[in-house]
Amino acid sequence: MCPMSVSEGPNMNTSDAPTSAFRRPGALCALLLALIFSAGSPGGAQGAGPDLLVFAAASLKTVLDDVNAHWQANAGKRAVISYASSAALAKQIEQGAPADIFISADEDWMDYLAERKLIRPETRSDLVGNRLVLIAPKGADLHVDIIPGFPLPSLVGHGRLAMANTDAVPAGKYGRAALESLGVWDSVKDRIAQAENVRAALLLVSRGEAPLGIVYKSDAVSEPAVVTVGSFPESTHPRIIYPVAVVAGSTKPDAAAAFIDLLRSPEARSIFEKQGFTILE
């Protein structure tokens, strides 16, 4: 069965390694999504389908679900939002997935699409920022001073440190950069529970399957089953930026522009701030 569902917030379980489009399940899912989504496009029944298809980093789910509900309640419009790692989403767009908007959790994957002329460069901008934190399951009696050489291996104990994929997923790359900067990466690199995206890493900790995890502040705010036990100094990793852009192949650029305007509205800014994101000035 195709691993990608089509709903208000479908998940996309895809590999980051490029392979033949005919042999990759993710590429087939993109094709199926295109066929399903087209049923609501002009030519389908009036109002039968969504107004937009948004591909967004998994860490944005809580906020964008709220913004989407606001858009539907106040403008009578609705987006289907597909959440996954920025890497997986960028590769899906490269293979022809019919997204209208892409919101990445770092600049690298937006640059990846820009270099391939798969976004409209004049629509690209930086939306919000985030912070990197260390989390533990709820009830953990722990506070960690995250400084150079801090005793991360002993804190992990016999368990594993949950992180998003450290080679491809933005949260994982930021986390690895921070641990390298602090001089502790080599001591834990063989004890990482690597997840397909940051929300999957969050889930490992919330279920008690990992004693510690590295996620965004916004993820920790969204999950009552975890607690933040330390914050990484921003100087230890590249600045966390979420760029947004209209996809080059979008057939609904006006609706896409309206949705991006909504993301910058005072109402959306309030939602972003409440969920732990940083508003960029």
Coordinates of C-alpha atoms in Angstrom, one line a residue:
M1 CA 0.0 0.0 0.0
C2 CA 1.2 3.5 -0.7
P3 CA 2.8 4.9 2.4
M4 CA 1.4 8.4 1.9
S5 CA -2.1 9.3 2.8
V6 CA -4.1 12.2 1.5
S7 CA -5.8 14.2 4.3
E8 CA -5.5 17.4 6.3
G9 CA -2.1 16.2 7.4
P10 CA -0.8 13.2 5.4
N11 CA 2.5 11.6 6.3
M12 CA 5.0 10.8 3.7
N13 CA 7.4 8.0 4.5
T14 CA 10.0 8.2 1.8
S15 CA 13.7 7.5 1.4
D16 CA 16.1 10.4 0.8
A17 CA 18.3 8.4 -1.6
P18 CA 17.5 9.1 -5.3
T19 CA 16.4 6.0 -7.3
S20 CA 14.4 5.4 -10.4
A21 CA 11.0 7.0 -10.3
F22 CA 9.4 3.8 -11.3
R23 CA 11.1 1.8 -8.6
R24 CA 10.6 4.3 -5.7
P25 CA 7.3 3.9 -3.7
G26 CA 7.5 7.6 -2.9
A27 CA 7.4 8.6 -6.6
L28 CA 4.4 6.4 -7.1
C29 CA 2.7 8.1 -4.2
A30 CA 3.5 11.5 -5.7
L31 CA 1.7 10.4 -8.9
L32 CA -1.3 9.1 -7.0
L33 CA -1.4 12.3 -5.1
A34 CA -1.4 14.3 -8.3
L35 CA -4.4 12.2 -9.6
I36 CA -6.3 12.6 -6.4
F37 CA -5.6 16.3 -5.9
S38 CA -6.6 17.0 -9.5
A39 CA -10.1 15.8 -8.7
G40 CA -10.5 19.1 -6.8
S41 CA -8.9 21.3 -9.4
P42 CA -10.8 23.5 -11.8
G43 CA -12.6 21.0 -14.0
G44 CA -13.7 19.0 -11.0
A45 CA -16.8 19.8 -9.0
Q46 CA -17.0 23.3 -7.7
G47 CA -15.7 23.4 -4.1
A48 CA -15.1 19.6 -4.1
G49 CA -11.4 19.7 -3.5
P50 CA -8.8 21.6 -1.5
D51 CA -7.6 25.0 -2.7
L52 CA -3.9 24.3 -2.1
L53 CA -1.4 21.5 -1.5
V54 CA 1.3 22.5 0.9
F55 CA 4.4 20.5 1.6
A56 CA 5.7 21.5 5.0
A57 CA 8.4 20.3 7.4
A58 CA 7.1 18.0 10.1
S59 CA 7.9 20.4 12.9
L60 CA 5.3 22.8 11.6
K61 CA 2.3 20.5 12.0
T62 CA 0.7 21.9 15.1
V63 CA 0.9 25.5 13.8
L64 CA -0.1 24.9 10.2
D65 CA -3.1 22.8 11.3
D66 CA -4.3 25.8 13.3
V67 CA -3.6 28.3 10.5
N68 CA -5.4 26.0 8.0
A69 CA -8.4 25.8 10.3
H70 CA -8.4 29.6 10.5
W71 CA -8.2 29.9 6.7
Q72 CA -11.2 27.6 6.3
A73 CA -13.3 29.3 9.0
N74 CA -12.6 32.9 7.8
A75 CA -12.0 32.6 4.1
G76 CA -13.9 29.4 3.2
K77 CA -10.7 27.9 1.7
R78 CA -8.8 24.8 2.7
A79 CA -5.3 23.4 2.1
V80 CA -4.2 19.8 2.2
I81 CA -0.9 19.9 4.1
S82 CA 1.6 17.1 3.7
Y83 CA 4.1 16.8 6.6
A84 CA 7.5 15.0 6.4
S85 CA 11.1 15.8 6.6
S86 CA 12.2 18.7 4.4
A87 CA 14.5 16.2 2.6
A88 CA 11.7 13.8 1.7
L89 CA 9.4 16.6 0.6
A90 CA 12.1 18.3 -1.6
K91 CA 12.8 15.0 -3.3
Q92 CA 9.0 14.5 -3.9
I93 CA 8.8 17.9 -5.5
E94 CA 11.8 17.1 -7.7
Q95 CA 10.0 14.0 -8.9
G96 CA 6.9 15.9 -9.9
A97 CA 4.6 15.9 -6.8
P98 CA 1.9 18.7 -7.4
A99 CA 2.7 20.9 -4.4
D100 CA 1.8 24.6 -4.5
I101 CA 3.9 25.7 -1.5
F102 CA 7.1 24.3 0.1
I103 CA 8.1 25.3 3.6
S104 CA 11.5 23.8 4.6
A105 CA 13.1 23.6 8.1
D106 CA 16.4 24.8 6.7
E107 CA 17.8 26.8 3.8
D108 CA 19.7 23.8 2.3
W109 CA 16.6 22.0 0.9
M110 CA 15.1 25.2 -0.4
D111 CA 18.4 25.9 -2.1
Y112 CA 18.3 22.4 -3.5
L113 CA 15.0 23.1 -5.3
A114 CA 16.1 26.7 -6.3
E115 CA 19.1 25.3 -8.0
R116 CA 16.9 23.0 -10.0
K117 CA 14.5 25.9 -10.8
L118 CA 11.7 24.2 -9.0
I119 CA 10.5 27.2 -6.9
R120 CA 9.5 30.7 -7.9
P121 CA 12.5 32.7 -6.6
E122 CA 10.6 35.9 -6.3
T123 CA 8.2 34.3 -3.8
R124 CA 11.0 32.9 -1.5
S125 CA 11.3 34.4 2.0
D126 CA 12.3 33.5 5.5
L127 CA 9.2 32.7 7.6
V128 CA 10.1 31.9 11.2
G129 CA 13.0 30.6 13.3
N130 CA 13.3 28.0 16.0
R131 CA 15.5 26.8 18.9
L132 CA 17.1 23.4 19.6
V133 CA 16.4 21.7 22.9
L134 CA 17.2 18.5 24.8
I135 CA 14.1 16.7 26.0
A136 CA 13.2 13.8 28.3
P137 CA 10.0 11.9 29.0
K138 CA 7.5 13.7 31.3
G139 CA 8.4 13.3 34.9
A140 CA 12.2 13.2 34.4
D141 CA 13.9 15.0 37.3
L142 CA 16.7 16.4 35.3
H143 CA 18.3 19.7 34.3
V144 CA 21.2 19.8 31.9
D145 CA 23.7 22.6 31.5
I146 CA 24.6 22.2 27.8
I147 CA 28.2 23.4 27.8
P148 CA 31.3 22.1 26.0
G149 CA 32.0 18.5 27.1
F150 CA 28.8 18.1 29.0
P151 CA 28.3 14.4 30.1
L152 CA 25.8 13.4 27.4
P153 CA 26.8 9.7 27.3
S154 CA 26.2 9.2 31.0
L155 CA 22.9 11.0 30.7
V156 CA 21.8 8.7 27.9
G157 CA 22.8 5.7 30.1
H158 CA 22.0 2.4 28.4
G159 CA 19.5 3.9 26.1
R160 CA 19.8 5.9 22.9
L161 CA 19.6 9.6 22.0
A162 CA 16.6 10.2 19.7
M163 CA 17.4 12.5 16.8
A164 CA 16.1 13.1 13.3
N165 CA 18.3 11.7 10.5
T166 CA 21.7 13.5 11.1
D167 CA 22.7 13.3 7.4
A168 CA 19.6 14.7 5.7
V169 CA 16.9 16.0 8.0
P170 CA 17.4 19.6 9.1
A171 CA 16.7 19.0 12.8
G172 CA 19.2 16.1 12.8
K173 CA 21.9 18.2 11.0
Y174 CA 21.4 21.1 13.4
G175 CA 21.7 18.6 16.3
R176 CA 24.8 17.0 15.0
A177 CA 26.4 20.4 14.4
A178 CA 25.7 21.4 18.0
L179 CA 27.1 18.2 19.4
E180 CA 30.2 18.5 17.3
S181 CA 30.6 22.1 18.4
L182 CA 30.3 21.0 22.0
G183 CA 32.8 18.2 21.6
V184 CA 30.5 15.4 22.5
W185 CA 29.4 14.0 19.1
D186 CA 32.1 11.2 18.9
S187 CA 31.0 10.0 22.3
V188 CA 27.4 9.4 21.3
K189 CA 27.4 9.0 17.5
D190 CA 27.0 5.2 17.8
R191 CA 24.1 5.5 20.3
I192 CA 21.8 7.6 18.2
A193 CA 18.2 6.4 17.5
Q194 CA 17.8 8.1 14.1
A195 CA 14.2 8.9 13.0
E196 CA 12.8 9.8 9.6
N197 CA 11.8 13.3 10.9
V198 CA 11.9 15.4 14.0
R199 CA 8.3 14.5 15.0
A200 CA 9.3 10.8 14.9
A201 CA 12.2 11.5 17.2
L202 CA 9.8 13.4 19.5
L203 CA 7.5 10.3 19.6
L204 CA 10.4 8.0 20.7
V205 CA 10.9 10.2 23.8
S206 CA 7.2 10.8 24.5
R207 CA 6.7 7.0 24.5
G208 CA 9.7 6.4 26.8
E209 CA 11.5 4.5 24.1
A210 CA 14.5 6.9 24.3
P211 CA 15.6 8.6 27.5
L212 CA 16.6 11.8 25.8
G213 CA 16.1 13.5 22.4
I214 CA 17.1 16.5 20.5
V215 CA 14.2 18.4 18.8
Y216 CA 13.0 21.9 18.2
K217 CA 11.6 24.0 21.0
S218 CA 8.3 24.1 19.1
D219 CA 8.1 20.3 19.1
A220 CA 8.7 20.2 22.9
V221 CA 5.9 22.8 23.4
S222 CA 3.5 20.7 21.3
E223 CA 4.0 17.4 23.2
P224 CA 2.8 17.3 26.9
A225 CA 4.4 13.9 27.3
V226 CA 7.9 15.4 27.3
V227 CA 9.8 18.0 29.2
T228 CA 12.7 20.3 28.1
V229 CA 15.8 19.6 30.2
G230 CA 18.2 21.8 28.4
S231 CA 18.6 24.4 25.6
F232 CA 21.4 24.4 23.1
P233 CA 23.2 27.7 22.7
E234 CA 22.4 29.2 19.3
S235 CA 26.1 29.7 18.7
T236 CA 26.6 25.9 18.5
H237 CA 24.7 25.4 15.3
P238 CA 23.7 27.2 12.1
R239 CA 20.8 29.6 12.6
I240 CA 17.5 27.7 12.3
I241 CA 15.4 29.3 9.5
Y242 CA 12.2 28.1 7.8
P243 CA 12.0 29.5 4.3
V244 CA 8.8 29.4 2.3
A245 CA 8.2 29.6 -1.5
V246 CA 5.7 28.9 -4.2
V247 CA 6.6 25.8 -6.2
A248 CA 7.4 26.5 -9.8
G249 CA 4.8 24.0 -11.1
S250 CA 1.9 25.4 -9.0
T251 CA -1.2 26.1 -11.0
K252 CA -2.6 28.2 -8.1
P253 CA -0.1 31.0 -7.5
D254 CA -2.7 33.5 -6.4
A255 CA -4.1 31.1 -3.7
A256 CA -0.6 30.2 -2.7
A257 CA 0.3 33.9 -2.3
A258 CA -2.8 34.4 -0.2
F259 CA -1.9 31.5 2.1
I260 CA 1.7 32.8 2.5
D261 CA 0.2 36.3 3.4
L262 CA -1.9 34.6 6.0
L263 CA 1.2 32.9 7.5
R264 CA 2.6 36.4 8.0
S265 CA -0.6 37.9 9.5
P266 CA -0.8 38.9 13.2
E267 CA -3.1 35.9 13.9
A268 CA -0.6 33.4 12.5
R269 CA 2.4 35.2 14.2
S270 CA 0.6 34.7 17.5
I271 CA 0.1 31.0 16.8
F272 CA 3.8 30.6 15.8
E273 CA 5.0 32.4 19.0
K274 CA 2.6 30.3 21.2
Q275 CA 4.1 27.2 19.8
G276 CA 7.7 28.2 20.5
F277 CA 8.8 29.5 17.1
T278 CA 10.8 32.7 16.7
I279 CA 9.3 35.6 14.7
L280 CA 12.0 37.0 12.4
E281 CA 12.3 40.8 12.2

